[in-house]
Tab-separated table of C-alpha atoms in Angstrom:
chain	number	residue	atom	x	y	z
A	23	UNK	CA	-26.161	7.293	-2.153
A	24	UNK	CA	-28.974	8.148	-4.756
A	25	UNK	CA	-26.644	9.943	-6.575
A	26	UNK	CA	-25.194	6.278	-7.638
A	27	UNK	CA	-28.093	5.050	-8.227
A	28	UNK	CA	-29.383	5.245	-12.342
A	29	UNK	CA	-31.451	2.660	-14.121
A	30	UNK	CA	-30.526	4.347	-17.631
A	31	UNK	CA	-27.087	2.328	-17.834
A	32	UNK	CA	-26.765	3.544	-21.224
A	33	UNK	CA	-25.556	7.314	-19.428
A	34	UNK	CA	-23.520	5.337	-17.096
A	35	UNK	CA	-21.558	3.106	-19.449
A	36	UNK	CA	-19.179	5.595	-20.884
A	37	UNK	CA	-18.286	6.973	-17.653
A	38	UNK	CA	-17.967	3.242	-15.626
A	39	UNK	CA	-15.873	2.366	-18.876
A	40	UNK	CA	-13.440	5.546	-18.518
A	41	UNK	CA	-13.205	4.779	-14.850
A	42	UNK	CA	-12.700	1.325	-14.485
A	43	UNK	CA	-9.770	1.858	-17.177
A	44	UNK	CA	-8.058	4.430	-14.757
A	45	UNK	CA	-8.397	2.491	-11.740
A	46	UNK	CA	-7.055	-1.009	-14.183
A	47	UNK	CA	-4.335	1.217	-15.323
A	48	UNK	CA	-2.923	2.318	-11.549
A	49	UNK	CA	-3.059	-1.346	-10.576
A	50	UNK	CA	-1.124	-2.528	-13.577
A	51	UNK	CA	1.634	0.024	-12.378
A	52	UNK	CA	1.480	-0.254	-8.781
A	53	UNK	CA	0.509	-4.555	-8.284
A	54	UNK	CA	3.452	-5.651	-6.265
A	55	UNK	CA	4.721	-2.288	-5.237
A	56	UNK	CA	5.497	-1.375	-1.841
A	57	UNK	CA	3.627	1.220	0.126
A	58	UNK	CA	6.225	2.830	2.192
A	59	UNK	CA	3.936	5.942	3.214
A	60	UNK	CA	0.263	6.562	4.145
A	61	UNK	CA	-1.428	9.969	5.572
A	62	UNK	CA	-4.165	12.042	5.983
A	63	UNK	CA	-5.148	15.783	6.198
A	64	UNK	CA	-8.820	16.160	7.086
A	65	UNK	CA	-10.166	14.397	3.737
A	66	UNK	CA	-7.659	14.011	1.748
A	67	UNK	CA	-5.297	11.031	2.014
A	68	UNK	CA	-1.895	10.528	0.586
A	69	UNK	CA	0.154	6.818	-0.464
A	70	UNK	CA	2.958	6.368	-1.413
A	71	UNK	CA	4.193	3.488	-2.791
A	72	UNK	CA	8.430	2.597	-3.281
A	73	UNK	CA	8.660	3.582	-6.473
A	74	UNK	CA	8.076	7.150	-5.375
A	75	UNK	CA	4.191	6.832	-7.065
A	76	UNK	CA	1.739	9.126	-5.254
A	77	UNK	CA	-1.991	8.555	-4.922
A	78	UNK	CA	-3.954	11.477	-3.202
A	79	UNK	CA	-7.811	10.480	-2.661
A	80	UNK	CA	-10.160	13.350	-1.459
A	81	UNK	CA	-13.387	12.111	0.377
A	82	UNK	CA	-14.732	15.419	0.577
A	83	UNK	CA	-17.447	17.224	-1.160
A	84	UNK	CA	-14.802	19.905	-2.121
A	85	UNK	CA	-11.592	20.411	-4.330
A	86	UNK	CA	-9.065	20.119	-2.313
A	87	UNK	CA	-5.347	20.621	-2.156
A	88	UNK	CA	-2.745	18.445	-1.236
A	89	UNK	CA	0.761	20.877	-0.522
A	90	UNK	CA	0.405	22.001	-4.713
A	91	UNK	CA	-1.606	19.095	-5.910
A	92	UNK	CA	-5.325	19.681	-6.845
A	93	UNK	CA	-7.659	16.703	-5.967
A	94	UNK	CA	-10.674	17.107	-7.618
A	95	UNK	CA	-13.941	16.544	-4.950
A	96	UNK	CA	-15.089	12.818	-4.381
A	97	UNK	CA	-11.746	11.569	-6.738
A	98	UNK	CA	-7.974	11.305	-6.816
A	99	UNK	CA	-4.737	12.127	-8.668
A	100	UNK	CA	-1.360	9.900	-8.930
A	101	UNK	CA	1.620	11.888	-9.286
């Protein structure tokens, strides 16, 4: 986990910024919904939440796909 570790937070900050916004965003729109559907391929994983929301998560090193949706190595996409 060295890769997380940097004492310049003034690199960081944009970047922690963008993605704590993303991941505020998703919980504003999913908070109280449903999951009605969880799996995984290898490293990707797929939930899906009632109000037909997607989140695909890829724990590999990798891009990966998910049937026709790219997930981008180490992140995720919500379709």
């Amino acid at each position: 986990y060295d890769y997380l570790y940097y004492v310049d937070w003034e690199k960081w900050k944009e970047t922690v910024l963008e993605d704590a916004a993303a991941v505020q965003n998703l919980y504003d729109r999913l908070s109280g919904v449903e999951i009605s559907a969880h799996e995984r391929r290898d490293n990707l994983a797929c939930t899906i939440y009632a109000d037909g929301t997607a989140v695909y998560v890829n724990y590999g090193e990798e891009d990966a796909l998910w049937d026709e949706v790219s997930v981008p190595a180490g992140g995720w996409r919500v379709q």
